[in-house]
């Protein structure tokens, strides 16, 4: 008897639509959409109560992390989550990803906003949490004094260039990096009153940021996972077939048969992962709040069995979505075998089950990394 699929999963796929996702620094606080996207600069849901620089730095090297992805995930059954976005930031130093410690080079943030908020108006009587009147520059909801953002990565920027005092930075690290690639040539002009060319600036920093894609979703197709008995029957039919008798490698078939008779936990888990992903091999996100993640490894040491409670309200955290290894290919993070690269089997994101809103701003959530099987 086949094992039925669990509750519905929303799959995320990437689309190149640069016209829909802007990387302009000045547009980040007057966005007229609520994007789900990979890479580029973050589009902050709450443009005033931004996260601290400490919340966005790598726990291993203390350098600023870059946006890996953000997901717009409103919850209609919570009054405080009429708008809700999740952000995953990542350190791009490959050495931090090879570090064997309890610290990970990822940071996860959640932001909630109620329907009545100072930034985004909504239609009266709207049936959907996504039926929104977009914020436009001429709206009274637009911010006259938005929080400054880093000219390099779009994150909160408490510092600015001491000479021109026009460009803000999240850290000394990004200030020095921008000086080398762009700002050294423009600083004097900015000091003398020249305006910043946002289009040219976005082009200059595009090599620093992760490549930008829109995330589009669709429901995972229904299917069944073959049971061990069905797999055994299929293999025995193959062994007795004429095709098998003509095989040049019967020893390998025997070995596979022995493995099938006594599968290891690791093999079974990875096999299930491959079978399920093969239905839609281009998926980069699996979104299933309150569901169970699709594990890539059965190694008990890699099991997310001790997810900490919410650090704000102490409620248990629940699984929300996972990031698939296919994203590494799109971002070209594993494209050079001769150099250090970033790798993961799957990244599991857990969020507060109460979606607490104890204070405005961005609450930290939890990420668990499973390494790919050897």
XYZ file of C-alpha atoms in Angstrom:
374
model
C 0.000 0.000 0.000
C 1.425 3.371 -0.986
C 1.987 6.105 1.578
C -0.268 9.121 0.967
C 1.213 12.575 0.642
C 1.010 14.872 3.652
C -0.955 18.157 3.748
C -0.548 20.471 0.774
C 2.805 22.079 0.160
C 3.324 25.299 -1.768
C 6.378 25.082 -4.008
C 8.433 28.148 -4.894
C 10.084 28.635 -8.282
C 12.282 31.421 -9.607
C 11.444 33.844 -12.401
C 13.639 36.546 -13.854
C 11.456 39.644 -13.756
C 13.723 42.584 -12.933
C 10.975 45.056 -13.722
C 8.940 43.727 -10.794
C 11.679 43.790 -8.171
C 13.679 46.960 -7.733
C 17.114 47.119 -6.158
C 17.079 50.889 -5.867
C 17.931 52.019 -2.367
C 15.485 54.933 -2.477
C 12.569 52.675 -3.415
C 12.849 50.417 -0.404
C 10.651 52.529 1.883
C 7.934 53.343 -0.664
C 7.439 49.914 -2.216
C 4.062 49.430 -3.880
C 4.140 45.642 -3.608
C 4.964 42.965 -1.053
C 7.514 40.815 -2.817
C 8.624 37.255 -2.377
C 12.063 37.225 -3.910
C 15.593 35.907 -3.841
C 18.637 38.169 -3.636
C 19.010 41.876 -4.290
C 18.320 44.375 -1.546
C 15.658 43.687 1.079
C 12.275 45.391 0.786
C 11.521 46.106 4.435
C 7.927 45.549 5.532
C 8.244 47.933 8.474
C 10.396 50.728 7.030
C 10.887 52.540 10.348
C 11.589 49.966 13.056
C 14.403 48.262 11.188
C 16.533 45.434 12.595
C 19.787 46.287 14.297
C 23.132 45.718 12.616
C 23.782 42.999 15.217
C 20.720 41.105 13.997
C 22.144 41.089 10.468
C 25.776 40.170 11.022
C 27.306 36.729 10.667
C 27.599 34.995 14.033
C 30.931 33.515 12.977
C 32.912 36.325 11.313
C 30.769 39.333 12.387
C 30.658 40.662 8.810
C 27.305 41.885 7.445
C 25.082 39.246 5.861
C 23.316 39.718 2.529
C 19.696 38.985 1.730
C 19.260 35.391 0.592
C 15.480 35.628 0.216
C 12.321 37.136 1.622
C 8.820 35.648 1.687
C 5.538 37.536 1.999
C 3.390 35.235 4.166
C 0.341 36.980 5.714
C -1.921 35.013 8.080
C -5.600 35.866 7.956
C -6.440 34.217 11.298
C -4.113 36.504 13.280
C -5.094 40.185 13.647
C -1.455 41.173 14.026
C -0.350 39.415 10.833
C -2.447 41.084 8.151
C 0.975 41.780 6.651
C 3.790 39.373 7.436
C 7.205 38.887 5.844
C 10.068 36.511 6.551
C 13.671 37.373 5.718
C 16.664 35.027 5.464
C 20.125 36.613 5.419
C 23.354 34.773 4.698
C 27.074 35.381 5.066
C 28.746 34.943 1.677
C 32.148 33.973 3.046
C 32.555 30.256 2.144
C 34.861 29.720 5.128
C 31.984 30.442 7.509
C 29.917 27.708 5.840
C 32.664 25.169 6.437
C 32.932 26.035 10.135
C 31.952 23.053 12.280
C 30.205 24.689 15.219
C 26.757 25.332 16.619
C 26.797 28.790 15.018
C 25.474 29.168 11.487
C 26.152 31.915 8.903
C 22.411 32.585 8.519
C 19.997 34.994 10.214
C 16.189 34.774 10.008
C 13.837 37.661 10.793
C 10.046 37.942 10.927
C 8.009 41.150 10.711
C 4.257 41.495 11.340
C 1.993 44.459 10.729
C -1.726 44.744 11.557
C -4.201 45.907 8.945
C -4.265 49.360 10.487
C -0.700 50.597 10.221
C 1.039 53.874 9.264
C 2.537 52.544 6.040
C 0.042 50.572 3.936
C -3.673 51.373 3.585
C -6.151 48.596 2.738
C -9.511 48.487 1.029
C -12.528 48.438 3.267
C -14.228 45.081 3.162
C -11.409 43.384 1.295
C -11.901 39.629 1.349
C -8.257 38.727 0.918
C -5.265 39.753 2.979
C -3.574 40.554 -0.336
C -6.317 42.930 -1.626
C -4.388 46.063 -0.829
C -4.184 49.615 -2.034
C -0.498 50.071 -2.824
C 1.483 52.840 -1.238
C 2.463 55.485 -3.772
C 4.737 58.476 -3.487
C 1.788 60.880 -3.364
C -0.038 58.950 -0.632
C -0.188 60.409 2.841
C 1.127 57.064 4.080
C 4.491 57.613 2.426
C 7.343 58.400 4.783
C 8.864 61.859 4.677
C 11.892 60.766 6.701
C 12.639 57.101 5.970
C 15.339 55.340 7.941
C 18.706 55.468 6.129
C 19.789 52.313 4.349
C 23.200 51.044 3.363
C 24.213 52.138 -0.119
C 25.722 48.737 -0.743
C 23.272 46.173 0.650
C 20.058 48.021 1.590
C 20.265 47.133 5.298
C 19.924 49.616 8.192
C 22.789 52.081 8.072
C 23.741 53.914 11.289
C 26.946 55.290 9.701
C 27.622 57.540 6.727
C 30.600 58.758 4.762
C 32.457 61.351 6.829
C 33.412 63.410 3.756
C 30.353 63.755 1.514
C 27.855 62.718 4.220
C 25.528 61.539 1.444
C 25.974 57.772 1.410
C 25.063 55.620 4.419
C 26.577 52.282 5.391
C 25.601 49.379 7.633
C 29.201 48.747 8.661
C 32.811 49.778 8.271
C 33.283 46.673 6.131
C 30.775 47.802 3.493
C 32.055 51.373 3.602
C 35.569 50.218 2.696
C 34.210 47.876 0.029
C 32.156 50.652 -1.578
C 35.147 53.001 -1.476
C 37.103 50.546 -3.608
C 34.436 49.781 -6.178
C 32.644 53.111 -6.576
C 32.560 55.755 -3.890
C 36.185 56.904 -4.120
C 35.480 58.342 -7.572
C 32.173 59.981 -6.620
C 32.693 61.181 -3.053
C 34.058 64.599 -3.998
C 31.246 65.206 -6.501
C 28.615 64.252 -3.927
C 30.248 66.622 -1.448
C 29.903 69.420 -3.982
C 26.211 68.817 -4.420
C 25.997 66.229 -7.203
C 23.016 63.905 -6.862
C 23.478 60.153 -6.588
C 22.576 58.283 -9.773
C 20.507 55.435 -8.320
C 20.474 53.426 -11.571
C 24.238 53.599 -11.933
C 24.652 52.836 -8.228
C 22.456 49.736 -8.501
C 24.535 48.547 -11.442
C 27.786 49.039 -9.513
C 26.670 47.080 -6.446
C 24.955 44.278 -8.373
C 28.167 42.251 -8.227
C 28.121 42.435 -4.421
C 24.510 41.342 -3.935
C 23.107 37.906 -4.645
C 21.355 37.597 -8.007
C 17.730 38.741 -7.828
C 14.715 36.632 -8.847
C 11.024 36.756 -8.127
C 9.555 33.740 -6.292
C 6.332 32.379 -7.766
C 4.403 29.595 -6.059
C 2.125 26.735 -6.988
C 0.689 23.806 -5.064
C 2.717 20.603 -5.149
C 1.027 18.005 -7.407
C -0.696 15.077 -5.718
C 1.252 11.879 -5.802
C 2.010 8.797 -3.730
C 5.333 7.545 -2.458
C 5.904 3.831 -3.203
C 6.079 1.645 -0.120
C 8.993 -0.728 0.533
C 6.811 -3.645 -0.596
C 6.018 -1.927 -3.894
C 9.650 -1.085 -4.485
C 10.635 -4.696 -3.765
C 7.963 -5.998 -6.141
C 9.082 -3.613 -8.891
C 12.693 -4.670 -8.455
C 11.854 -8.390 -8.472
C 9.864 -7.896 -11.685
C 12.898 -6.198 -13.183
C 15.225 -9.037 -12.065
C 12.991 -11.612 -13.723
C 12.690 -9.598 -16.931
C 14.560 -10.143 -20.191
C 16.080 -6.673 -19.841
C 17.839 -7.691 -16.622
C 19.125 -10.970 -18.082
C 20.901 -8.964 -20.784
C 22.454 -6.574 -18.319
C 26.237 -6.383 -18.343
C 26.436 -5.619 -14.626
C 24.440 -8.251 -12.718
C 26.703 -7.909 -9.685
C 25.647 -4.301 -9.271
C 22.020 -5.346 -9.504
C 22.574 -7.926 -6.752
C 24.193 -5.331 -4.559
C 21.254 -2.954 -5.120
C 18.892 -5.784 -4.218
C 20.709 -6.446 -0.958
C 20.632 -2.743 -0.127
C 16.926 -2.701 -0.872
C 16.263 -5.642 1.428
C 18.005 -3.926 4.331
C 17.876 -0.184 3.684
C 19.755 2.135 5.949
C 17.902 5.043 7.541
C 20.138 7.515 5.691
C 19.481 5.817 2.345
C 15.706 5.713 2.890
C 15.528 9.387 3.876
C 17.627 10.565 0.950
C 15.702 8.296 -1.423
C 12.397 9.790 -0.258
C 13.837 13.286 -0.682
C 14.943 12.572 -4.258
C 11.670 10.886 -5.199
C 9.537 13.745 -3.989
C 11.706 16.511 -5.431
C 11.902 14.740 -8.804
C 8.221 15.582 -9.411
C 9.146 19.283 -9.645
C 12.960 19.393 -9.850
C 13.180 23.200 -10.235
C 11.642 23.934 -6.831
C 13.724 26.176 -4.567
C 11.206 26.617 -1.721
C 8.819 24.253 0.053
C 6.276 26.249 2.076
C 4.112 24.357 4.592
C 3.447 26.259 7.856
C 2.865 23.829 10.705
C 3.780 20.845 8.534
C 6.794 18.580 8.458
C 9.968 19.346 6.513
C 11.250 17.071 3.780
C 14.521 15.916 5.316
C 17.513 15.108 3.151
C 19.417 13.221 5.845
C 18.377 10.532 8.311
C 21.476 11.088 10.449
C 20.204 11.658 14.023
C 22.898 14.277 14.569
C 21.353 16.331 11.763
C 17.782 15.988 12.978
C 16.052 19.268 14.009
C 14.827 17.660 17.230
C 15.650 20.531 19.597
C 14.211 23.660 17.980
C 14.368 26.431 20.624
C 11.271 28.282 21.732
C 10.606 31.849 20.620
C 13.070 34.209 22.252
C 10.328 36.836 22.721
C 7.299 34.977 24.097
C 8.711 31.456 24.739
C 6.046 29.847 22.540
C 7.169 26.743 20.642
C 8.379 27.321 17.138
C 6.896 25.414 14.197
C 8.225 24.557 10.757
C 7.277 27.105 8.105
C 9.346 26.579 4.964
C 12.589 25.135 3.663
C 15.149 26.260 1.116
C 16.212 23.618 -1.364
C 19.738 22.957 -2.690
C 18.600 23.923 -6.215
C 18.901 27.563 -5.154
C 22.686 27.138 -5.013
C 22.671 26.491 -8.759
C 20.637 29.600 -9.588
C 22.868 31.795 -7.424
C 26.043 30.124 -8.790
C 27.281 29.521 -5.262
C 28.510 25.999 -6.004
C 29.693 26.485 -9.586
C 33.456 26.345 -9.071
C 34.836 23.040 -7.782
C 38.356 24.501 -7.740
C 37.436 27.238 -5.258
C 35.718 27.364 -1.899
C 31.954 27.273 -2.324
C 28.796 27.437 -0.249
C 26.766 24.273 0.128
C 23.759 22.898 1.975
C 21.428 19.935 1.743
C 18.373 21.870 2.858
C 17.698 24.852 5.135
C 14.710 24.535 7.491
C 13.074 27.706 8.831
C 11.047 27.608 12.053
C 8.911 30.504 13.308
C 7.019 31.397 16.479
C 3.729 29.462 16.561
C 2.065 32.457 18.249
C 3.462 34.999 15.787
C 4.120 37.232 18.762
C 4.095 40.956 18.309
C 5.505 42.128 21.609
C 7.132 45.168 20.040
C 7.370 46.759 16.575
C 10.199 45.717 14.362
C 11.774 42.413 13.443
C 11.853 39.291 15.617
C 14.575 36.708 15.199
C 13.568 33.180 14.202
C 15.399 29.879 13.852
C 17.106 28.089 10.949
C 18.390 24.510 10.910
C 20.857 23.357 8.270
C 21.062 19.792 7.009
C 24.204 18.933 5.075
C 23.980 16.881 1.868
C 24.702 13.168 2.292
C 28.250 12.156 1.483
